[in-house]
XYZ file of C-alpha atoms in Angstrom:
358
model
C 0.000 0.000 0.000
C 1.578 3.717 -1.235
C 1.302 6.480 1.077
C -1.220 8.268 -1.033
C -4.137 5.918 -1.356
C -6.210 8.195 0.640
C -5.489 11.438 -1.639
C -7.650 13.821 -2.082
C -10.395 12.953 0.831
C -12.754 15.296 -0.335
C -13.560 13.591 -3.446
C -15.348 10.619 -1.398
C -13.611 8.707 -4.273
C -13.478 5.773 -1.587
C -17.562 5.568 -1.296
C -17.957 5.194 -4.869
C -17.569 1.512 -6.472
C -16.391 0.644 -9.862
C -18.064 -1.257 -12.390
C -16.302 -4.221 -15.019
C -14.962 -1.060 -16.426
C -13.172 0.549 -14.122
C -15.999 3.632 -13.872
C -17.771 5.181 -10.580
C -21.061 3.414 -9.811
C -22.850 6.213 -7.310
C -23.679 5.112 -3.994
C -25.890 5.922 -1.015
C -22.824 6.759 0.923
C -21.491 9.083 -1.949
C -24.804 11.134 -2.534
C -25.028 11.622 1.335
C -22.423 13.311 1.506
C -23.553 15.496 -1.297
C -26.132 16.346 1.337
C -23.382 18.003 3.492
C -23.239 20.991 1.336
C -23.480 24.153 3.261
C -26.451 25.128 0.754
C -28.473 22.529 1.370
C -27.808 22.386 5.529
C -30.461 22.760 7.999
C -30.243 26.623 9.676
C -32.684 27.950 12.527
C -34.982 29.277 9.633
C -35.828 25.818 7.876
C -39.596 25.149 8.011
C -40.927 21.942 9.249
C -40.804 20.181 5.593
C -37.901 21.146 4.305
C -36.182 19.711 8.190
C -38.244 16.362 7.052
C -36.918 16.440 3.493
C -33.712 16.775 4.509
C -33.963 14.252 7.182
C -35.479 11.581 4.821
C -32.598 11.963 2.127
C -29.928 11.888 4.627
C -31.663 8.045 6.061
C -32.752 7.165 2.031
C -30.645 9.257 -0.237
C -31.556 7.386 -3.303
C -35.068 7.495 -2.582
C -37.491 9.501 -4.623
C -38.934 12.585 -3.739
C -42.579 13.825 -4.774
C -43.230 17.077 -6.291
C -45.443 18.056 -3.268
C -42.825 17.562 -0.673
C -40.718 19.962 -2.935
C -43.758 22.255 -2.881
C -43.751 22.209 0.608
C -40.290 24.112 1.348
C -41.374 27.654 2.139
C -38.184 29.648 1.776
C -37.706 30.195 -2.125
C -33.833 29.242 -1.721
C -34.107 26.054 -0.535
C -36.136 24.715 -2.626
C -34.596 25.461 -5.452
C -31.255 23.923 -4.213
C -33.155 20.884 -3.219
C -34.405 20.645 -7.277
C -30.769 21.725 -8.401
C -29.678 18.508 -5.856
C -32.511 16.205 -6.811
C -31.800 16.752 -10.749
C -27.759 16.376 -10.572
C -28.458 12.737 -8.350
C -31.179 11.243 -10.803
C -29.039 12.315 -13.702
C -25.785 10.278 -11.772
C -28.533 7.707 -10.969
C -29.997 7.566 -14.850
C -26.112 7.067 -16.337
C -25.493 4.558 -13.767
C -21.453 5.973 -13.447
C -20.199 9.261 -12.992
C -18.440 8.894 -16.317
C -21.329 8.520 -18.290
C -23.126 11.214 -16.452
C -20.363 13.956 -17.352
C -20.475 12.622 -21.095
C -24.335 13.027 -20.835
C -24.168 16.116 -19.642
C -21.532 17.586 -21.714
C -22.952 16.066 -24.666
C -25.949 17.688 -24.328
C -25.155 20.898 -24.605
C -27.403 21.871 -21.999
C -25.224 21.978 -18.558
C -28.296 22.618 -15.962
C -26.454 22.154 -12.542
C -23.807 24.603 -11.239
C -20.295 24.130 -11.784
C -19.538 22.694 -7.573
C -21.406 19.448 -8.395
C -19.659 19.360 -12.098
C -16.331 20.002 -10.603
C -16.881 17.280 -7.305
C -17.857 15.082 -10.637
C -14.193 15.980 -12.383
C -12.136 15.253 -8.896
C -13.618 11.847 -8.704
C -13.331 11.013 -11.896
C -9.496 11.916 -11.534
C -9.155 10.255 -8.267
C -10.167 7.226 -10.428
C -7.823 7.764 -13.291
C -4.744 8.445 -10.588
C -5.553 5.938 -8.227
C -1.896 3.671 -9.463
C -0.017 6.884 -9.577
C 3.120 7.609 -7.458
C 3.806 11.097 -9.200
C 2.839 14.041 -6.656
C 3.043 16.472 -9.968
C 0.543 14.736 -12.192
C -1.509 14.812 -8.920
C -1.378 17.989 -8.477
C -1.045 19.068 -12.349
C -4.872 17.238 -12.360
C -6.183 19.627 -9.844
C -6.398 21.885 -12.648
C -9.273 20.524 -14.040
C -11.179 21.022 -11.186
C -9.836 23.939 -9.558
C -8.903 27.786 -10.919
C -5.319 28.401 -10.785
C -3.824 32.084 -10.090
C -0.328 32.573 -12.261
C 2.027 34.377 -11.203
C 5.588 34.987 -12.392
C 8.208 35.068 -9.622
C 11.918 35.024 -10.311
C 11.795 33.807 -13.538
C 9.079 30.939 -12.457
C 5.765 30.777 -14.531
C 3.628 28.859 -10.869
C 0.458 28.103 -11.135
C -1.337 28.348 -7.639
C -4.549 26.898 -6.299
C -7.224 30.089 -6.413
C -8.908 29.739 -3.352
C -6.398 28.588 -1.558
C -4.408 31.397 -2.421
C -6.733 33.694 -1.246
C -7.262 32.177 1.716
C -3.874 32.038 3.088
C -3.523 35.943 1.790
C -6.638 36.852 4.352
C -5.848 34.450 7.115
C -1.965 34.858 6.910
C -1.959 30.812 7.104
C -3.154 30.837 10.671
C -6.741 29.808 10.128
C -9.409 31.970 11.332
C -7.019 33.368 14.216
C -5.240 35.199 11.533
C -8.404 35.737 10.035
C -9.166 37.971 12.963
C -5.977 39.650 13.718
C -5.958 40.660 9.808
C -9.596 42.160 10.749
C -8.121 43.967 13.833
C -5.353 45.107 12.371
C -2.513 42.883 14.487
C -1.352 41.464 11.215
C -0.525 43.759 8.638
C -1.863 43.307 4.799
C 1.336 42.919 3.252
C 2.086 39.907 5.424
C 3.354 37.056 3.507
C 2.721 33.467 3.422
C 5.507 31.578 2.272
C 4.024 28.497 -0.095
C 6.349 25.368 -1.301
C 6.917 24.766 -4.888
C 6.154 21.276 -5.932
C 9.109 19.006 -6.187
C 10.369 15.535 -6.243
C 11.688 16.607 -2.699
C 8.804 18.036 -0.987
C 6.660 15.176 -2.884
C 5.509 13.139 0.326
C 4.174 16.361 2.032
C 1.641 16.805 -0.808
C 0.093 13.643 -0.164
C -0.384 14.012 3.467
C -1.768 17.756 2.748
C -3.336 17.136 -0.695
C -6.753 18.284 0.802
C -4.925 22.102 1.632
C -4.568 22.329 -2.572
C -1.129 24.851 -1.547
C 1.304 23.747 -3.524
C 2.560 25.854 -6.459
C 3.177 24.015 -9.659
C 5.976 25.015 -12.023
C 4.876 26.126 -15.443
C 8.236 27.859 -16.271
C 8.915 28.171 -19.799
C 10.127 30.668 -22.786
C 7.941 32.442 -24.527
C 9.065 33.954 -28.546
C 5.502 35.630 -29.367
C 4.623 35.422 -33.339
C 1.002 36.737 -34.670
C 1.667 33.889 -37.188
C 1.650 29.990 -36.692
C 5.093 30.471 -35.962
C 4.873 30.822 -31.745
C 7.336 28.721 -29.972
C 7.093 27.878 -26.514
C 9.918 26.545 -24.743
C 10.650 24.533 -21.640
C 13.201 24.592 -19.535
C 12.531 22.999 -16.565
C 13.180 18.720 -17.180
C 10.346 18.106 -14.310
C 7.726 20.304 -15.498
C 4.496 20.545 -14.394
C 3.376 21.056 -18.079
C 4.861 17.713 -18.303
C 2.578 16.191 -16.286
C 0.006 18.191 -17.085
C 0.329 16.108 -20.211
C -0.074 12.893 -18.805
C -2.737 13.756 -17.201
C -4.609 14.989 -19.576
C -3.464 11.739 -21.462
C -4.841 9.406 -19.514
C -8.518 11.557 -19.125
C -8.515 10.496 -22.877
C -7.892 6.995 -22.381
C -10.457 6.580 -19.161
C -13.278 8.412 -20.818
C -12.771 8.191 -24.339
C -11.014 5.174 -24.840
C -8.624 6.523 -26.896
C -5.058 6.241 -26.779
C -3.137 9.647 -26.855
C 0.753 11.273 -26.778
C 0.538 14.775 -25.717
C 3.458 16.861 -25.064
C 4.263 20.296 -24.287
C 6.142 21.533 -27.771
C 9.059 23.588 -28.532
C 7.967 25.265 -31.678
C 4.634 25.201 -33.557
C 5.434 25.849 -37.080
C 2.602 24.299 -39.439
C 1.477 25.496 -42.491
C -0.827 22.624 -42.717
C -2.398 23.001 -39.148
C -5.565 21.869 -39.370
C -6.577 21.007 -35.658
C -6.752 22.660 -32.484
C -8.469 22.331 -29.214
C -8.236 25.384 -26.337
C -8.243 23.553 -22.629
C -10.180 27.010 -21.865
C -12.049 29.921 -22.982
C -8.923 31.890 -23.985
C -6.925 29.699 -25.633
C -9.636 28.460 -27.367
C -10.247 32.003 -28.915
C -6.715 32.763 -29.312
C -6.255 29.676 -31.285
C -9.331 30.413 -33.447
C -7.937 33.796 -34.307
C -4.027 32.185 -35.380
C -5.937 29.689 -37.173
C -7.924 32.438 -39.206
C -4.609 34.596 -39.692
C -5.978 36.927 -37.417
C -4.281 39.526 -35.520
C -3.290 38.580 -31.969
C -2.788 41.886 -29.347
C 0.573 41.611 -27.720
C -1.382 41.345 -24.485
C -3.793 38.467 -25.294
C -0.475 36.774 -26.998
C 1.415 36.867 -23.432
C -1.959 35.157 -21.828
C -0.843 31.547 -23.513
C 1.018 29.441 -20.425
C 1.647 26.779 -22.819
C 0.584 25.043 -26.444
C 0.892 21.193 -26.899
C 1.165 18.596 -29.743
C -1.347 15.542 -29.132
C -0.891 12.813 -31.665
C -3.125 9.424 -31.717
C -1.852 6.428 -31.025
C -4.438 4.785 -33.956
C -4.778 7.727 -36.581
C -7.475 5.272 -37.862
C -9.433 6.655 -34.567
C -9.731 10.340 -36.236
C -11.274 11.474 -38.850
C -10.406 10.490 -42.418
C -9.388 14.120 -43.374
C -7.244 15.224 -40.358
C -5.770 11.392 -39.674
C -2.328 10.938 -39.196
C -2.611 15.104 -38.429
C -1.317 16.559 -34.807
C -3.967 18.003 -32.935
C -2.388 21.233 -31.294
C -3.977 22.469 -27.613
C -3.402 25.623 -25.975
C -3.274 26.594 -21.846
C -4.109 30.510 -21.161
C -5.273 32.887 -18.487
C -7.876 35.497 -18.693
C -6.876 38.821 -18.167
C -7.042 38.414 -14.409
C -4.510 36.266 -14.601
C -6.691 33.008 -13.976
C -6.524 29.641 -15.563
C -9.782 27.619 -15.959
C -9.414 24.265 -17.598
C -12.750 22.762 -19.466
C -11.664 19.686 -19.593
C -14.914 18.965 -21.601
C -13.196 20.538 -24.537
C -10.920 17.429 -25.447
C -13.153 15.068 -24.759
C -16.008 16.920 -27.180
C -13.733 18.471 -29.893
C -11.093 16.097 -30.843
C -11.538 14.722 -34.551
C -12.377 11.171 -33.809
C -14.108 9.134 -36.357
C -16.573 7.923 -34.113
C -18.241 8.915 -30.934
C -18.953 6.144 -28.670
């Protein structure tokens, strides 16, 4: 048994089962504690049916609810997180895994639950691809998908670092709600700093005892020669990148929900006259892409947004599409102008060029 079996906690990865292959079947145990959300706790105000709803999940949590008992909540609020609840569990409960649920979902087109039950969804799903893995960085590279990153360039570093946690430590100067209050009175001055730990090979067995804290700062370092054409090269100079891991990460997403065997690697030069695929892992890059791609002019600014582009080549080009096979699909990583990075990892599992779609 590794050290890190038990990473991540919070994804209740170990109340879920797996089925013959190797996706999440939902349980009772795993919706329960779905339950435990602050929005739909009990608080002084709750009227007498919505303290009986709740109590009657929380015993049957699979167990169907009627439309009247719905009806019966009296603050406007509640009710409507107990339908936003009720639809995200029969939809889990209707796909059968968690897998098939997120493909439903995305597939659709029609995303009607709020992004904390699609991203609780993601982290489980990635718990479950990870599960063998002894590599802190592609544990922590994977928290991207589920989990805004703030960049920041210090000392010649590109790091990604974990939004909220980020924030957190910045108000509470690391010392919890203690330093939460001596920020508020003043004791602790604004410009207090909390040191935070790069991620490294050495610190590696500290992550998984604190992987629940999400404060480690990944290293995204590269170099960056901006060209409005196809001609932008991106290059790495750190041999235990986290865009490296990143990669396999992303990787083996493919492979768990697609089925589909891909290389992806962070490139040193895109150059292609012949590009004819590309896939942003977010809003930005996806638009910057589109606009290269068109021979459209790129502002300086938007340009210096990219934190990395990638080459992903299939394993089987029979598995794309007649007219790109054989073809390298390029991706591209980039913050919005606050200096954010949201991954949708949706996007590669909807818009690569695959012949079919199982």
């Amino acid at each position: 048994m590794t050290p890190h079996n038990d990473f991540w906690p919070g994804s209740h990865f170990s109340l879920l089962q797996r089925d013959a292959r190797g996706w999440l079947v939902p349980t009772e145990a795993y919706v329960r504690t779905l339950l435990a959300r602050p929005e739909l706790a009990l608080v002084p105000e709750s009227c007498a049916a919505e303290i009986a709803l709740h109590e009657g999940l929380v015993a049957a949590p699979l167990a169907p609810v009627q439309r009247e008992q719905l009806a019966a909540v009296q603050d406007d609020d509640a009710r409507e997180n107990y339908t936003v609840f009720l639809r995200f569990r029969d939809g889990l409960l209707a796909a059968g895994t968690l897998e098939a649920y997120y493909l439903r979902l995305m597939r659709s087109g029609a995303v009607d639950v709020p992004a904390v039950f699609i991203d609780a969804v993601v982290q489980a799903l990635l718990r479950n691809v990870l599960d063998a893995s002894n590599d802190a960085l592609e544990a922590r590279a994977a928290e991207m998908l589920f989990r805004p990153q703030r960049i920041t360039l210090q000392e010649g570093q590109m790091l990604a670092g974990d939004r909220d946690a980020l924030d957190l430590l910045h108000e509470t100067a690391g010392l919890g709600e203690v330093g939460r209050l001596l920020r508020q009175g003043g004791v602790l001055q604004p410009t207090a700093q909390v040191q935070v730990q790069v991620l490294t090979p050495d610190n590696a067995v500290v992550y998984w005892a604190e992987s629940e804290r999400h404060h480690f700062l990944l290293d995204l370092t590269h170099e960056l020669t901006q060209d409005l054409s196809h001609g932008l090269t991106l290059k790495l100079t750190r041999a235990r990148s986290g865009l490296k891991a990143l990669a396999r990460v992303l990787e083996r997403w493919v492979l768990h929900m697609l089925g589909v065997q891909v290389q992806i690697e962070p490139v040193h030069q895109i150059n292609d006259s012949a590009w004819r695929w590309h896939v942003g892992l977010d809003v930005e890059s996806t638009a910057i892409l589109n606009d290269l791609y068109q021979d459209r002019p790129v502002e300086a600014e938007r340009m210096a947004r990219l934190v990395s582009l990638f080459t992903l080549t299939f394993a089987n080009p029979a598995e794309m599409r007649a007219d790109v096979a054989g073809k390298p699909v390029y991706l591209g990583l980039a913050t919005n102008a606050e200096g954010l990075v949201r991954i949708k990892p949706q996007n590669l599992l909807l818009n690569l060029p695959l012949a079919t779609v199982s």
